[in-house]
GROMACS .gro file of C-alpha atoms in nm:
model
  365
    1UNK     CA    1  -0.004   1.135  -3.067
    2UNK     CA    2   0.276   1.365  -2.950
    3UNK     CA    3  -0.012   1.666  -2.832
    4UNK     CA    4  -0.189   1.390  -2.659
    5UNK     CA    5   0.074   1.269  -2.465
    6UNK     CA    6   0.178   1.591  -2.401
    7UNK     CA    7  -0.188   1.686  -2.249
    8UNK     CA    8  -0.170   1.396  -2.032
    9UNK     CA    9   0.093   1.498  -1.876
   10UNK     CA   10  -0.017   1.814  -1.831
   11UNK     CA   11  -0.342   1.643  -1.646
   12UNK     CA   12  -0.154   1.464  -1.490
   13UNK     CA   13   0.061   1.739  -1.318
   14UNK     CA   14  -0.305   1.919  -1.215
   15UNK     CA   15  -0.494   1.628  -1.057
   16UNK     CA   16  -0.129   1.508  -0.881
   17UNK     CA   17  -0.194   1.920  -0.685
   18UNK     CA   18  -0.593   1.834  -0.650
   19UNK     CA   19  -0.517   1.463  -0.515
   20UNK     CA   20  -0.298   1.641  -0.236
   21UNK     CA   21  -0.577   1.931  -0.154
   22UNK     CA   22  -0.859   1.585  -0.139
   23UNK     CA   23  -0.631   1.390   0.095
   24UNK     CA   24  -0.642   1.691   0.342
   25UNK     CA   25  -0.978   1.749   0.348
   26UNK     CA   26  -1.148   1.398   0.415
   27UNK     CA   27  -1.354   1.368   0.712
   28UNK     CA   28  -1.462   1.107   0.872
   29UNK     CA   29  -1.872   1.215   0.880
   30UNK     CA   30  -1.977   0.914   1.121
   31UNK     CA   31  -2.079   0.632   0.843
   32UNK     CA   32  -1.846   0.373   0.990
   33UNK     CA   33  -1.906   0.291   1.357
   34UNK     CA   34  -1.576   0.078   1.421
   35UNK     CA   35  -1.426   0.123   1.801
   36UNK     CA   36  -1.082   0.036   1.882
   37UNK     CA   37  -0.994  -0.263   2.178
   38UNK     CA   38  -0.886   0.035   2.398
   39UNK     CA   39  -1.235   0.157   2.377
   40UNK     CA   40  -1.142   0.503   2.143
   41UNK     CA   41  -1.303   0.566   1.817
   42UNK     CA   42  -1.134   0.437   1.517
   43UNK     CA   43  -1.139   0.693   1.232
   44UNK     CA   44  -0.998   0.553   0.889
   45UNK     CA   45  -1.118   0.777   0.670
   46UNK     CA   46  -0.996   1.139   0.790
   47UNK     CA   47  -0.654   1.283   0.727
   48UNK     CA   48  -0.615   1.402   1.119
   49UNK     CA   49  -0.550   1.009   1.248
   50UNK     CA   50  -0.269   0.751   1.286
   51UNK     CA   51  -0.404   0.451   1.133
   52UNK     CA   52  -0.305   0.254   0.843
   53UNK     CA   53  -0.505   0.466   0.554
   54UNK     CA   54  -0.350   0.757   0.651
   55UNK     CA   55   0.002   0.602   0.705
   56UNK     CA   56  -0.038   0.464   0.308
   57UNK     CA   57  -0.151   0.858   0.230
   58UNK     CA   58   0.090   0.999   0.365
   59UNK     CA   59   0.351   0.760   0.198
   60UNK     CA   60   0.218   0.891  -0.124
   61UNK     CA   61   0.298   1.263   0.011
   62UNK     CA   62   0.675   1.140   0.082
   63UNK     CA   63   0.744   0.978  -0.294
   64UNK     CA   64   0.591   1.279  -0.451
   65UNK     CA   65   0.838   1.482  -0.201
   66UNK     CA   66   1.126   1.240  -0.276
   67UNK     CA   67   1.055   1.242  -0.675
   68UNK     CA   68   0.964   1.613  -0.769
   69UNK     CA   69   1.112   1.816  -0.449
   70UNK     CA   70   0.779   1.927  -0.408
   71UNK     CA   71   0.831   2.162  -0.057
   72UNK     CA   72   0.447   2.187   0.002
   73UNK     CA   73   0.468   1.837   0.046
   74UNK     CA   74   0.754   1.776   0.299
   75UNK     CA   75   0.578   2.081   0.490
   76UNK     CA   76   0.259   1.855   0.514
   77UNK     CA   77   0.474   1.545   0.616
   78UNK     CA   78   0.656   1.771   0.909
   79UNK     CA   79   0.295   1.954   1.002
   80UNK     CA   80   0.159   1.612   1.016
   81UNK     CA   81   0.390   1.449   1.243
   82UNK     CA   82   0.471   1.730   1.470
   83UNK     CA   83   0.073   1.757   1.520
   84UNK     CA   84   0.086   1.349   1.590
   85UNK     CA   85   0.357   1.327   1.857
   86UNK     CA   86   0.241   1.613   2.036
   87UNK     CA   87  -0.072   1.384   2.104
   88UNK     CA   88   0.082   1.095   2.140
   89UNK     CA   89   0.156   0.805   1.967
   90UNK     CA   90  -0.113   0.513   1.952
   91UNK     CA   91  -0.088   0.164   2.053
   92UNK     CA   92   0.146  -0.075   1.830
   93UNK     CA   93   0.000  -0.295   1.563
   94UNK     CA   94   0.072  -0.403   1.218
   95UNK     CA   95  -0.146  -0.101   1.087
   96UNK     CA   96  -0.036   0.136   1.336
   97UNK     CA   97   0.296   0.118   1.188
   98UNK     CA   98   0.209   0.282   0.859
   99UNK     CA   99   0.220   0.615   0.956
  100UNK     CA  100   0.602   0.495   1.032
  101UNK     CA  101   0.677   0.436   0.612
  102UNK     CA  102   0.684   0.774   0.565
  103UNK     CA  103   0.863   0.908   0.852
  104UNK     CA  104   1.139   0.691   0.797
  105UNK     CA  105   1.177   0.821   0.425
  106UNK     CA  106   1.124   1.184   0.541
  107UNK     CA  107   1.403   1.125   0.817
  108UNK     CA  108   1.655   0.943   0.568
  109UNK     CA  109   1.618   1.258   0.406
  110UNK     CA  110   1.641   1.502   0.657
  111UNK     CA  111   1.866   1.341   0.967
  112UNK     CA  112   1.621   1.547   1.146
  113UNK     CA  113   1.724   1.402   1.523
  114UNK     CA  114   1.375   1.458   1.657
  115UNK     CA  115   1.188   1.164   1.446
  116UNK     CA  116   1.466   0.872   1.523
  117UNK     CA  117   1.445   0.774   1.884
  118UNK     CA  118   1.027   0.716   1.778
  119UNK     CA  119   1.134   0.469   1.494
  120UNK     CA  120   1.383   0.296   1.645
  121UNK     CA  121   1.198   0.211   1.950
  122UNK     CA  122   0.921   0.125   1.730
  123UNK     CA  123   1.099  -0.108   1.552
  124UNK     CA  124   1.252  -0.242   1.825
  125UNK     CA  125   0.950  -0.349   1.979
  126UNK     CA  126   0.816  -0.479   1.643
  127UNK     CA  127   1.095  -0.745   1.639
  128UNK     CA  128   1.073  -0.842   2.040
  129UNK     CA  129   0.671  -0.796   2.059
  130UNK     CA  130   0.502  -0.824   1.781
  131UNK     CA  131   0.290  -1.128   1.768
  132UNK     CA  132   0.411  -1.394   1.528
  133UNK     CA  133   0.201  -1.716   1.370
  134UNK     CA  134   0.427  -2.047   1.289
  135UNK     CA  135   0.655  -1.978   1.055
  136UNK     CA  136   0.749  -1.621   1.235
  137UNK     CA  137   0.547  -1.410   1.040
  138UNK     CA  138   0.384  -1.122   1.233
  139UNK     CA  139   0.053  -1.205   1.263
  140UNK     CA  140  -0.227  -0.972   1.130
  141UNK     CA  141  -0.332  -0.791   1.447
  142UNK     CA  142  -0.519  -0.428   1.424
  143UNK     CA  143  -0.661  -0.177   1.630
  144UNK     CA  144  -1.001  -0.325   1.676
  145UNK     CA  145  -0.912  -0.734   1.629
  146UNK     CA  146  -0.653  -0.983   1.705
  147UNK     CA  147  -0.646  -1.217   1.400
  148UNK     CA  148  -0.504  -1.465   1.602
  149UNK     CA  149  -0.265  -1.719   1.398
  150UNK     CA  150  -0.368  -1.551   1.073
  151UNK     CA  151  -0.137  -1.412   0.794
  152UNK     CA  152  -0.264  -1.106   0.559
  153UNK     CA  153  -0.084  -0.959   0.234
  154UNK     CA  154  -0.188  -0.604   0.380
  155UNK     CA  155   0.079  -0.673   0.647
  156UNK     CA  156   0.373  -0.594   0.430
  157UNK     CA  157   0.262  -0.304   0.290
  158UNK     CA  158   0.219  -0.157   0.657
  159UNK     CA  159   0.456  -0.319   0.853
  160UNK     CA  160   0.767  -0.488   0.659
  161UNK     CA  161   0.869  -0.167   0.396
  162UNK     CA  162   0.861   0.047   0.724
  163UNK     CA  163   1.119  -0.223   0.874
  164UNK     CA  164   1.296  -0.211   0.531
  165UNK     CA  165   1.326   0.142   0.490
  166UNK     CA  166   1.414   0.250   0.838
  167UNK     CA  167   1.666  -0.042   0.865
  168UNK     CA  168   1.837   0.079   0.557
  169UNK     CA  169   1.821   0.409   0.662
  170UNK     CA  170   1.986   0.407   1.010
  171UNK     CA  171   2.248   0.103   0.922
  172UNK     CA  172   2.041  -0.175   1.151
  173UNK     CA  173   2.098  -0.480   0.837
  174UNK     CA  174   1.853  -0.693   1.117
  175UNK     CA  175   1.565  -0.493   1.033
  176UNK     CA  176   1.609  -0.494   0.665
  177UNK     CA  177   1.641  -0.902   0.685
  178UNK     CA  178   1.365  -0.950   0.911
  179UNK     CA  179   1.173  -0.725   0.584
  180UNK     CA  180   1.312  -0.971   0.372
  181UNK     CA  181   1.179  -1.239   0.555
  182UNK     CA  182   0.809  -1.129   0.575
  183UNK     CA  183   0.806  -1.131   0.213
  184UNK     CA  184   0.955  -1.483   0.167
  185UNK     CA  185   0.734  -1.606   0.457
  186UNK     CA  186   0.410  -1.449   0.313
  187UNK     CA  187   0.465  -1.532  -0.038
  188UNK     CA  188   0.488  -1.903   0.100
  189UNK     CA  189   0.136  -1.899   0.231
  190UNK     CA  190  -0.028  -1.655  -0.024
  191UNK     CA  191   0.106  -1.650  -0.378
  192UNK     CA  192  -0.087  -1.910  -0.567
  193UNK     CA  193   0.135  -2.121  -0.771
  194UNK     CA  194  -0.081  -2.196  -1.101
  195UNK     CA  195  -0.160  -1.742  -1.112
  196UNK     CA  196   0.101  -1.588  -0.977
  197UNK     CA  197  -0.204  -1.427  -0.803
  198UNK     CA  198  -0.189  -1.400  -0.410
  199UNK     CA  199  -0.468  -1.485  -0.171
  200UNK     CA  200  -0.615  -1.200   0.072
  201UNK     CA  201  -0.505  -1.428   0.392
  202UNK     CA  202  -0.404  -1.764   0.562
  203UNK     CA  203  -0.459  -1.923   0.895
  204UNK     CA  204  -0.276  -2.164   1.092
  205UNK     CA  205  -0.666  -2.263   1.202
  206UNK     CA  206  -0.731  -2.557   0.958
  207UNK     CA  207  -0.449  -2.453   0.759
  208UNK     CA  208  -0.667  -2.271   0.453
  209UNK     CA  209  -0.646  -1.932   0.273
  210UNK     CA  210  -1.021  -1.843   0.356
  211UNK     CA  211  -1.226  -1.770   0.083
  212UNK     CA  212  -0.944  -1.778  -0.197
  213UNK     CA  213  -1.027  -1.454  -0.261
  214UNK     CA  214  -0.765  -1.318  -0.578
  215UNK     CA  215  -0.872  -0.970  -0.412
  216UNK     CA  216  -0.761  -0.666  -0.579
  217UNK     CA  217  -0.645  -0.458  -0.347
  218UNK     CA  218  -0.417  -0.699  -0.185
  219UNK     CA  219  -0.224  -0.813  -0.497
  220UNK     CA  220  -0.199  -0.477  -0.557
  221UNK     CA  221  -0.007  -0.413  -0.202
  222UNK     CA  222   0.232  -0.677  -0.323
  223UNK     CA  223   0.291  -0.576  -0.652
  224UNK     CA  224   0.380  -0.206  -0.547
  225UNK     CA  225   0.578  -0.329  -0.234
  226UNK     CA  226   0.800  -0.554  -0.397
  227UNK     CA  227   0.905  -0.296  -0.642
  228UNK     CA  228   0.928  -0.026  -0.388
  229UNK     CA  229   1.087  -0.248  -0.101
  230UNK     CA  230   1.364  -0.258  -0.385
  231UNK     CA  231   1.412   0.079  -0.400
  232UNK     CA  232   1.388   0.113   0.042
  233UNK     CA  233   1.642  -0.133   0.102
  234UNK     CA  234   1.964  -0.327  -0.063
  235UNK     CA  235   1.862  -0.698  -0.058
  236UNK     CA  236   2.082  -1.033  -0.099
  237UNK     CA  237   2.046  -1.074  -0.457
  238UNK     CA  238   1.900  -1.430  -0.415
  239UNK     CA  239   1.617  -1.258  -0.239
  240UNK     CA  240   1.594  -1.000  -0.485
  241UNK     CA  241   1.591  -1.240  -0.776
  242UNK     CA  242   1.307  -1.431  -0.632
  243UNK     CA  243   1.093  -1.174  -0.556
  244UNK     CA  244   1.160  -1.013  -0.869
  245UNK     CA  245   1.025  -1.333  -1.033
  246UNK     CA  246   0.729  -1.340  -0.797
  247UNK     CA  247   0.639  -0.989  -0.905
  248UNK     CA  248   0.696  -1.042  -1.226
  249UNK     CA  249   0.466  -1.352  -1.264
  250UNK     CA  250   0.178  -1.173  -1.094
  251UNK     CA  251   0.151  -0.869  -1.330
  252UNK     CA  252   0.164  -1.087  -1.598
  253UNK     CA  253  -0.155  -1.248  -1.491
  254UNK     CA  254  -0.293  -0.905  -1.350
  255UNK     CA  255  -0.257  -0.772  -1.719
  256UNK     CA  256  -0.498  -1.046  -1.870
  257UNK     CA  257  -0.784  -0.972  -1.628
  258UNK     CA  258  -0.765  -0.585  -1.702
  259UNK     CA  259  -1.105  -0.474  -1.763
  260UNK     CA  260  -1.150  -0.275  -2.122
  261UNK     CA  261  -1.201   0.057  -1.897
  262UNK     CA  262  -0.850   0.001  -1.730
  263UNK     CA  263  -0.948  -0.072  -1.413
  264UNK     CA  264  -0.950  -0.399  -1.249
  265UNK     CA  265  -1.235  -0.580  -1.020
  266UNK     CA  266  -1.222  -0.572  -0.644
  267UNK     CA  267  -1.224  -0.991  -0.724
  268UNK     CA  268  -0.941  -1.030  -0.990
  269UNK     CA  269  -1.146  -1.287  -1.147
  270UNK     CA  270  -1.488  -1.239  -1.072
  271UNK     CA  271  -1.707  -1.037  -1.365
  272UNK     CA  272  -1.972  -1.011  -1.085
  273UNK     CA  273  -1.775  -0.793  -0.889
  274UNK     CA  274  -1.732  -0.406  -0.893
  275UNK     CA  275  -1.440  -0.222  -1.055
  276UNK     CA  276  -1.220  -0.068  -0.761
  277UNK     CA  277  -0.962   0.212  -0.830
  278UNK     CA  278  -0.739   0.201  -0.568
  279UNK     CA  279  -0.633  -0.182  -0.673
  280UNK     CA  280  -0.623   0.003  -1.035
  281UNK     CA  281  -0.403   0.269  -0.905
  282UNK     CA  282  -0.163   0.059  -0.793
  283UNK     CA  283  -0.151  -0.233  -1.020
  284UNK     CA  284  -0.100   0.063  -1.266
  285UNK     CA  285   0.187   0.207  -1.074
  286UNK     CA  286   0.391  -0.145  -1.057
  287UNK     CA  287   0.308  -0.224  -1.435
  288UNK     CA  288   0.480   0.160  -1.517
  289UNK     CA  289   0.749   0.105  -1.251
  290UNK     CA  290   0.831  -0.273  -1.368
  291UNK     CA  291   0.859  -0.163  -1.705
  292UNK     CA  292   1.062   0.145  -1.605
  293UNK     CA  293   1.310  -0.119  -1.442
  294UNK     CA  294   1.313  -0.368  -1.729
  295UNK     CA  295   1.102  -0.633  -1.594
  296UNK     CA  296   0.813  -0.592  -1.834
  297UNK     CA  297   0.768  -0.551  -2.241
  298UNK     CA  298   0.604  -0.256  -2.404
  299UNK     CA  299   0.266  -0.429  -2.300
  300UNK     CA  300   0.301  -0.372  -1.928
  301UNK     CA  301   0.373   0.030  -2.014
  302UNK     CA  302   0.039   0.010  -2.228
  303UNK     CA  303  -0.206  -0.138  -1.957
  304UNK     CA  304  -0.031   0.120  -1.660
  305UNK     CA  305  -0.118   0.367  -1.904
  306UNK     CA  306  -0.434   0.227  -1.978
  307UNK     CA  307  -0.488   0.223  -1.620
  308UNK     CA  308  -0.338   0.579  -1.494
  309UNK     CA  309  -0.654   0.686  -1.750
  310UNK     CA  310  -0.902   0.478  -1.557
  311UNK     CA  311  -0.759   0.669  -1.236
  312UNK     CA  312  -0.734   0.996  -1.362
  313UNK     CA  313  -1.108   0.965  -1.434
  314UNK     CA  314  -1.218   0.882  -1.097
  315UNK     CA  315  -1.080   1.167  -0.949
  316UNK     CA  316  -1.320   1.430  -0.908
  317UNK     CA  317  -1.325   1.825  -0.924
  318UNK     CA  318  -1.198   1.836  -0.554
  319UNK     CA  319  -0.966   1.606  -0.609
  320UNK     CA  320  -1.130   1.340  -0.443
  321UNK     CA  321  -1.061   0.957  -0.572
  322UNK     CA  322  -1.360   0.780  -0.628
  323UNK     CA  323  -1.452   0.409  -0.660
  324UNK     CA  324  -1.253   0.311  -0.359
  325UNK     CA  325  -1.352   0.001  -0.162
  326UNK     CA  326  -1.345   0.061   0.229
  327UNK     CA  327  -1.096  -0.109   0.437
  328UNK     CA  328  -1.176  -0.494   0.397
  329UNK     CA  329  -1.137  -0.724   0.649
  330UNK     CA  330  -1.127  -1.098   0.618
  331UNK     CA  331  -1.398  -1.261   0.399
  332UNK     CA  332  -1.521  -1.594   0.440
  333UNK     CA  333  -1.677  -1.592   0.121
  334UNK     CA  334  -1.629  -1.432  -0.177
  335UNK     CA  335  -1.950  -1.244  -0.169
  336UNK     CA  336  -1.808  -1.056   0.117
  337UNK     CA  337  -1.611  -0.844  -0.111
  338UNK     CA  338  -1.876  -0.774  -0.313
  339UNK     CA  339  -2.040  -0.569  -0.071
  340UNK     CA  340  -1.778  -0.375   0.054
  341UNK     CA  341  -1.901  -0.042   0.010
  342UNK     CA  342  -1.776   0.249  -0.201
  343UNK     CA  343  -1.560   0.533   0.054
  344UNK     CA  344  -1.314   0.775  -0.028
  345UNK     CA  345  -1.028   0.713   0.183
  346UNK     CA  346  -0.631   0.806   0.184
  347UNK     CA  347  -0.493   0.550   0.021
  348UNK     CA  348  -0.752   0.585  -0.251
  349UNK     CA  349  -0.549   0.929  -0.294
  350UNK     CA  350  -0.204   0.811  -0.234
  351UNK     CA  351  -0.247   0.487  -0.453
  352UNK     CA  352  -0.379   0.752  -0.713
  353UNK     CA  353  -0.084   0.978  -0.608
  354UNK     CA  354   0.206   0.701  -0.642
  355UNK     CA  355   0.052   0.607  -0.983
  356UNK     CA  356   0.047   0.949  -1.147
  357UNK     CA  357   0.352   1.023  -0.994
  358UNK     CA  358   0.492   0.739  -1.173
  359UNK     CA  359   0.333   0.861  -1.494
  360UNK     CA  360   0.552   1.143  -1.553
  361UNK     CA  361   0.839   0.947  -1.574
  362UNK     CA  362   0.686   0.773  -1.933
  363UNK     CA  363   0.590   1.089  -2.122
  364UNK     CA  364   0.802   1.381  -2.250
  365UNK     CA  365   0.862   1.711  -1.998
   0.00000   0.00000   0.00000
């Protein structure tokens, strides 16, 4: 058992270098034809854009920077960004802030004086300009679509840890509340009470959460951003009690519909649907990091192991994650994520990345 565990970590340690090398190298080869309002061409699958895969990917370059020193690492974070603001920074949206997650951690880090004026002024507008539904949440607008009076779990992934982190990181306690907020507010119109299980999305139009669709991917934003928004940011402890309970509840159910490979389905609880590994990737990462905190029993460290295996192989000899579900919009119907088609894409590597990352802190040296 001991020269197994051992190996692991060992394979660990060379796919977490060959994830890194795949992230750099995707290219968006012209299968998705998806324009932006302002007319440009939306790319969401190379590394060489600011959009919201790329902002999760490169999140995944800053904890492996943050946890293991790694200096190739913040070198790619500083390349990246110096390359982006000499171009220009894009429009404001909720996915358009990703790309900000990571800057904020690499600038809490570094004070470097040149990344702060960005962030704050991009905060700044978030809490003035951002559209908001009822309730105040910020409602779920993109590059190429105004969801008008609609609510998505994706949005505090991308928008709210950015708010958290930067607000903790430059003193501004408004920012980290309005964070705060987003989660209460969303886990009021998405976490189903009898699961634990949240909903892809709600609208204020007819008052409905869509299909119902218990969508992978989107539980497994909330799972991983309620453990790492406590990490970002201090919290009221009423606020982090709840949300520690809301996190809590979901794994549990996440863990009974694990499939016997590891993985989970792009539908929770739908055997009709596809196995997706960036949902497993992450759902593997909060099981380790909940049971690493004392949330979770010895089962929760079994199925993130059980998962990190299911990751580790999907990742191919170029380090390339496989199995990935393209971005998903809306569905109005559950068959709609059933045919989401199968795309490498960065947060395929940098859910892959945060899990295995993860992984070395349950295993010896």
């Amino acid at each position: 058992m001991m020269t197994e565990t051992v190996n692991l970590q060992d394979d660990i340690r060379e796919k977490i270098a060959l994830i890194v090398s795949g992230l750099r190298n995707l290219r968006d080869e012209g299968r998705f034809d998806e324009p932006n309002l302002d007319g440009t061409a939306g790319d969401y699958v190379s590394f060489d854009s600011w959009e919201w895969p790329q902002g999760v990917g490169l999140y995944g370059i800053a904890q492996l920077w943050k946890q293991t020193g790694d200096a190739d690492a913040r070198a790619l974070l500083e390349d990246w960004y110096d390359t982006q603001f000499s171009r220009g920074l894009p429009t404001m949206n909720v996915n358009t802030t990703a790309p900000m997650l990571a800057l904020s951690i690499l600038w809490s880090e570094t004070r470097d004086p040149k990344w702060e004026p960005a962030m704050r002024d991009w905060a700044q507008k978030l809490l003035t300009d951002a559209p908001r539904t009822a309730g105040g949440g910020f409602q779920h607008d993109v590059s190429d679509k105004i969801n008008e009076g609609e609510l998505w779990d994706d949005t505090l992934f991308m928008l709210a840890l950015f708010l958290a982190s930067y607000g903790q990181a430059s003193g501004q306690s408004e920012l980290v509340d309005e964070a705060a907020y987003q989660f209460l507010v969303h886990t009021h119109y998405l976490a189903e009470r009898e699961t634990g299980l949240w909903f892809h999305g709600w609208t204020f139009d007819g008052n409905h959460n869509f299909a119902r669709a218990r969508w992978a991917r989107g539980n497994s934003w909330i799972s991983a951003g309620v453990l790492d928004l406590f990490d970002l940011a201090e919290l009221d402890p009423a606020t982090k009690r709840f949300l520690s309970w809301i996190v809590t509840s979901q794994l549990e159910t996440l863990l009974s519909y694990q499939c016997e490979s590891g993985a989970w389905r792009t539908l929770v609880d739908d055997e009709t649907s596809y196995e997706e590994i960036s949902a497993t990737a992450a759902i593997g990462y909060a099981l380790l990091k909940a049971h690493r905190l004392g949330l979770g029993d010895a089962r929760w460290r079994d199925g993130g192991i059980k998962a990190l295996k299911a990751v580790l192989a999907n990742i191919d000899k170029d380090g390339v994650v496989q199995q990935v579900s393209y971005g998903t919009r809306m569905g109005h119907d559950l068959q709609f994520y059933r045919d989401i088609p199968i795309q490498p894409t960065g947060y395929g590597q940098s859910m892959a990345l945060l899990c295995l990352v993860e992984a070395l802190n349950h295993g010896p040296e």
